[in-house]
């Protein structure tokens, strides 16, 4: 089903630099003549964009934790069958701005939903697909928030309290500690250039000999 494609995901709390680094990485690989596809969650499909609006624009108390989980999973299930599986089966390098780990970090560690349940539902929604490499951009919550808010009104998640966001950050770091081979932690408070170089090093390790 996966053929020769590779799935790389970028994770991290708000303002950690995911979108910035997804762009850098995609240019880096495209410059090598490789076929890449960048995508995001929530929002990688037309249905995903609709669900993204609901998830991020609703008021804090409008969606309870369990229905929130189901919305993210519905978005993922559509994203996997409409975008990720076809791209992987065409042998592309898929780079996704958030994926499975975000649900474990936010709905599991952040909202305290059962981690085993989330793992099972994640597996169902992703049809068993796991990233080959995950870059976790780790940054202090306050610094990330300052970056994310620059000139913009915060969305529903950004308006959550520090306690919630620290639980999410700790959750991400626990995921990385459980799966150190797959999940590489990069210090996201560093300069853009250093972060870019650190990510390239991890990606080169995965792809050299296979793609270039
Ligand atoms: N290493 C860095 N140093 C300073 N500023 C940065 C760095 N990386 C990104 N930024 C800036 O911080 C802001 C947030 O970055 P970006 O949008 O890439 O984060 P994000 O993780 O995608 O955020 P969100 O979770 O809100 O989608 C942007 O204005 C970006 O230019
Ligand atoms: Mg972003």
CSV table of C-alpha atoms and ligand atoms in Angstrom, one decimal:
chain,number,residue,atom,x,y,z
A,1,UNK,CA,0.0,0.0,0.0
A,2,UNK,CA,2.8,2.4,0.9
A,3,UNK,CA,5.0,1.5,-2.1
A,4,UNK,CA,8.2,3.6,-2.0
A,5,UNK,CA,6.9,6.9,-0.4
A,6,UNK,CA,8.1,8.3,2.8
A,7,UNK,CA,6.1,10.2,5.5
A,8,UNK,CA,7.8,13.0,7.5
A,9,UNK,CA,5.7,14.9,10.1
A,10,UNK,CA,6.5,18.1,12.0
A,11,UNK,CA,4.9,18.5,15.4
A,12,UNK,CA,5.1,21.0,18.3
A,13,UNK,CA,3.0,23.4,20.2
A,14,UNK,CA,1.7,26.7,18.9
A,15,UNK,CA,4.2,29.0,17.3
A,16,UNK,CA,7.0,26.4,17.4
A,17,UNK,CA,7.8,27.0,13.8
A,18,UNK,CA,6.2,24.0,12.1
A,19,UNK,CA,4.8,25.8,9.1
A,20,UNK,CA,8.0,27.7,8.6
A,21,UNK,CA,10.1,24.5,8.7
A,22,UNK,CA,7.7,22.5,6.5
A,23,UNK,CA,8.3,25.1,3.8
A,24,UNK,CA,12.1,25.1,4.2
A,25,UNK,CA,12.2,21.3,4.1
A,26,UNK,CA,10.0,21.0,1.1
A,27,UNK,CA,12.3,23.5,-0.8
A,28,UNK,CA,15.4,21.6,0.3
A,29,UNK,CA,14.0,18.3,-1.1
A,30,UNK,CA,12.5,19.9,-4.2
A,31,UNK,CA,15.9,21.5,-5.1
A,32,UNK,CA,17.2,17.9,-5.2
A,33,UNK,CA,14.6,17.2,-7.8
A,34,UNK,CA,12.6,15.0,-5.5
A,35,UNK,CA,8.8,14.7,-5.7
A,36,UNK,CA,7.4,16.1,-2.4
A,37,UNK,CA,4.0,16.9,-1.2
A,38,UNK,CA,3.3,19.2,1.8
A,39,UNK,CA,0.1,19.0,3.7
A,40,UNK,CA,-1.4,19.8,7.1
A,41,UNK,CA,-3.7,18.7,9.8
A,42,UNK,CA,-6.3,19.8,10.4
A,43,UNK,CA,-7.0,21.0,6.9
A,44,UNK,CA,-5.3,18.8,4.2
A,45,UNK,CA,-8.6,18.2,2.3
A,46,UNK,CA,-11.7,20.2,1.5
A,47,UNK,CA,-13.5,18.4,4.4
A,48,UNK,CA,-10.5,19.0,6.5
A,49,UNK,CA,-10.6,22.7,5.9
A,50,UNK,CA,-14.3,22.8,7.0
A,51,UNK,CA,-13.5,20.8,10.1
A,52,UNK,CA,-10.4,23.0,10.8
A,53,UNK,CA,-12.7,26.1,10.8
A,54,UNK,CA,-15.1,24.4,13.3
A,55,UNK,CA,-12.3,23.1,15.5
A,56,UNK,CA,-10.3,26.4,15.7
A,57,UNK,CA,-13.0,29.0,15.6
A,58,UNK,CA,-15.5,27.5,18.1
A,59,UNK,CA,-15.7,28.9,21.6
A,60,UNK,CA,-13.7,27.0,24.2
A,61,UNK,CA,-16.7,25.4,25.8
A,62,UNK,CA,-18.6,24.6,22.6
A,63,UNK,CA,-16.9,21.2,21.9
A,64,UNK,CA,-16.4,18.7,24.7
A,65,UNK,CA,-13.2,16.6,24.7
A,66,UNK,CA,-14.7,13.4,23.2
A,67,UNK,CA,-16.5,15.0,20.2
A,68,UNK,CA,-13.4,17.1,19.6
A,69,UNK,CA,-11.4,13.9,19.4
A,70,UNK,CA,-13.9,12.5,16.9
A,71,UNK,CA,-13.7,15.6,14.7
A,72,UNK,CA,-9.9,15.4,14.6
A,73,UNK,CA,-10.1,11.7,13.7
A,74,UNK,CA,-12.7,12.2,11.0
A,75,UNK,CA,-10.4,14.9,9.5
A,76,UNK,CA,-7.4,12.5,9.7
A,77,UNK,CA,-9.3,9.6,8.2
A,78,UNK,CA,-10.3,11.7,5.2
A,79,UNK,CA,-6.7,13.1,4.9
A,80,UNK,CA,-5.1,9.7,4.9
A,81,UNK,CA,-7.4,8.2,2.2
A,82,UNK,CA,-7.6,11.3,0.0
A,83,UNK,CA,-4.1,12.6,0.2
A,84,UNK,CA,-1.5,10.6,2.2
A,85,UNK,CA,-2.0,7.1,0.8
A,86,UNK,CA,-2.2,8.2,-2.8
A,87,UNK,CA,1.0,10.3,-2.5
A,88,UNK,CA,2.9,7.5,-0.7
A,89,UNK,CA,1.8,5.0,-3.3
A,90,UNK,CA,3.2,7.3,-6.0
A,91,UNK,CA,6.5,7.2,-4.2
A,92,UNK,CA,6.4,10.8,-3.0
A,93,UNK,CA,8.0,12.3,0.1
A,94,UNK,CA,5.0,13.5,2.1
A,95,UNK,CA,5.6,16.3,4.7
A,96,UNK,CA,2.7,16.8,7.0
A,97,UNK,CA,2.4,19.8,9.4
A,98,UNK,CA,1.0,17.8,12.4
A,99,UNK,CA,-0.3,14.2,12.3
A,100,UNK,CA,-1.0,11.3,14.7
A,101,UNK,CA,1.1,12.6,17.6
A,102,UNK,CA,-0.8,15.9,17.8
A,103,UNK,CA,-3.9,13.9,18.8
A,104,UNK,CA,-1.9,12.0,21.5
A,105,UNK,CA,-0.4,15.3,22.8
A,106,UNK,CA,-3.5,17.5,22.7
A,107,UNK,CA,-6.4,15.1,23.2
A,108,UNK,CA,-4.5,12.6,25.3
A,109,UNK,CA,-2.1,14.6,27.5
A,110,UNK,CA,-3.9,17.9,27.1
A,111,UNK,CA,-7.5,16.8,27.6
A,112,UNK,CA,-6.8,13.7,29.6
A,113,UNK,CA,-8.6,11.3,27.3
A,114,UNK,CA,-7.5,7.6,27.5
A,115,UNK,CA,-4.1,7.2,25.7
A,116,UNK,CA,-4.8,3.5,24.7
A,117,UNK,CA,-8.1,4.5,23.2
A,118,UNK,CA,-6.5,7.3,21.2
A,119,UNK,CA,-3.8,5.0,20.0
A,120,UNK,CA,-6.4,2.5,18.7
A,121,UNK,CA,-8.5,5.2,17.1
A,122,UNK,CA,-5.4,6.8,15.5
A,123,UNK,CA,-4.5,3.5,14.0
A,124,UNK,CA,-8.0,3.1,12.6
A,125,UNK,CA,-8.1,6.6,11.2
A,126,UNK,CA,-4.6,6.4,9.6
A,127,UNK,CA,-5.1,2.8,8.3
A,128,UNK,CA,-2.1,1.8,10.2
A,129,UNK,CA,0.2,4.4,8.6
A,130,UNK,CA,2.9,5.8,10.8
A,131,UNK,CA,5.5,8.5,10.0
A,132,UNK,CA,8.9,7.3,9.1
A,133,UNK,CA,10.3,10.4,10.8
A,134,UNK,CA,8.8,13.0,13.1
A,135,UNK,CA,10.5,16.3,14.0
A,136,UNK,CA,9.3,17.6,17.3
A,137,UNK,CA,9.9,21.4,17.5
A,138,UNK,CA,10.1,22.0,21.2
A,139,UNK,CA,9.8,25.5,22.7
A,140,UNK,CA,8.7,27.1,25.9
A,141,UNK,CA,5.0,27.8,25.7
A,142,UNK,CA,5.3,31.6,26.3
A,143,UNK,CA,7.9,32.0,23.6
A,144,UNK,CA,5.8,30.1,21.0
A,145,UNK,CA,2.7,32.0,21.9
A,146,UNK,CA,4.5,35.3,21.4
A,147,UNK,CA,5.6,34.2,18.0
A,148,UNK,CA,2.2,32.8,17.0
A,149,UNK,CA,0.3,35.9,18.2
A,150,UNK,CA,2.4,38.4,16.4
A,151,UNK,CA,-0.1,40.6,14.8
A,152,UNK,CA,-2.9,38.1,14.9
A,153,UNK,CA,-5.9,37.3,17.1
A,154,UNK,CA,-5.4,34.0,18.9
A,155,UNK,CA,-7.6,31.0,17.9
A,156,UNK,CA,-9.4,28.6,20.2
A,157,UNK,CA,-6.4,26.6,21.1
A,158,UNK,CA,-4.1,29.5,21.6
A,159,UNK,CA,-6.7,30.9,24.1
A,160,UNK,CA,-6.3,27.8,26.3
A,161,UNK,CA,-4.4,28.4,29.5
A,162,UNK,CA,-0.7,27.8,30.2
A,163,UNK,CA,-1.5,24.6,32.1
A,164,UNK,CA,-3.1,23.0,29.1
A,165,UNK,CA,-0.3,23.9,26.8
A,166,UNK,CA,2.4,22.8,29.2
A,167,UNK,CA,0.6,19.4,29.5
A,168,UNK,CA,0.7,19.2,25.7
A,169,UNK,CA,4.4,20.1,25.5
A,170,UNK,CA,5.2,17.5,28.2
A,171,UNK,CA,3.1,15.0,26.3
A,172,UNK,CA,5.0,15.6,23.1
A,173,UNK,CA,8.3,15.1,25.0
A,174,UNK,CA,7.0,11.8,26.4
A,175,UNK,CA,6.1,10.6,23.0
A,176,UNK,CA,9.7,11.4,21.9
A,177,UNK,CA,11.1,9.5,24.9
A,178,UNK,CA,8.9,6.5,24.1
A,179,UNK,CA,9.9,6.4,20.4
A,180,UNK,CA,13.4,8.0,20.1
A,181,UNK,CA,14.1,6.3,16.8
A,182,UNK,CA,11.2,7.9,15.1
A,183,UNK,CA,10.7,11.2,16.9
A,184,UNK,CA,13.6,13.6,16.9
A,185,UNK,CA,13.4,16.6,19.3
A,186,UNK,CA,14.8,19.9,17.9
A,187,UNK,CA,15.2,23.0,20.1
A,188,UNK,CA,12.8,25.4,18.5
A,189,UNK,CA,13.9,28.5,20.4
A,190,UNK,CA,17.1,28.4,18.4
A,191,UNK,CA,17.6,30.5,15.2
A,192,UNK,CA,15.8,29.6,12.0
A,193,UNK,CA,19.1,28.6,10.4
A,194,UNK,CA,20.1,26.2,13.2
A,195,UNK,CA,16.7,24.6,13.3
A,196,UNK,CA,16.7,24.2,9.5
A,197,UNK,CA,20.2,22.5,9.7
A,198,UNK,CA,19.1,20.2,12.5
A,199,UNK,CA,16.1,19.1,10.6
A,200,UNK,CA,18.1,18.5,7.4
A,201,UNK,CA,20.5,16.3,9.3
A,202,UNK,CA,17.7,14.0,10.5
A,203,UNK,CA,16.1,14.0,7.1
A,204,UNK,CA,19.4,13.2,5.3
A,205,UNK,CA,19.9,10.3,7.6
A,206,UNK,CA,16.5,8.9,6.6
A,207,UNK,CA,16.8,9.6,2.9
A,208,UNK,CA,20.4,9.3,1.8
A,209,UNK,CA,21.0,6.1,-0.1
A,210,UNK,CA,17.3,5.8,-0.7
A,211,UNK,CA,16.4,9.1,-2.5
A,212,UNK,CA,19.7,10.8,-3.0
B,1,LIG,N1,13.4,30.0,14.9
B,1,LIG,C1,12.6,31.1,14.8
B,1,LIG,N2,13.0,32.3,15.4
B,1,LIG,C2,12.2,33.3,15.4
B,1,LIG,N3,10.9,33.4,14.9
B,1,LIG,C3,10.5,32.3,14.3
B,1,LIG,C4,11.3,31.1,14.2
B,1,LIG,N4,10.6,30.1,13.5
B,1,LIG,C5,9.4,30.7,13.2
B,1,LIG,N5,9.4,32.0,13.6
B,1,LIG,C6,8.2,32.9,13.4
B,1,LIG,O1,7.3,32.6,14.4
B,1,LIG,C7,6.0,32.7,13.8
B,1,LIG,C8,5.3,31.3,14.0
B,1,LIG,O2,5.9,30.4,13.1
B,1,LIG,P1,5.1,29.2,12.4
B,1,LIG,O3,3.9,29.8,11.8
B,1,LIG,O4,6.1,28.5,11.5
B,1,LIG,O5,4.8,28.3,13.6
B,1,LIG,P2,3.7,27.1,13.7
B,1,LIG,O6,4.3,26.1,14.6
B,1,LIG,O7,3.3,26.7,12.4
B,1,LIG,O8,2.5,27.8,14.5
B,1,LIG,P3,1.0,27.4,14.6
B,1,LIG,O9,1.0,26.3,15.6
B,1,LIG,O10,0.3,28.6,15.0
B,1,LIG,O11,0.5,26.9,13.2
B,1,LIG,C9,6.1,33.1,12.4
B,1,LIG,O12,5.9,34.5,12.4
B,1,LIG,C10,7.6,32.8,12.1
B,1,LIG,O13,8.1,33.6,11.1
B,2,LIG,MG1,1.4,26.6,11.5
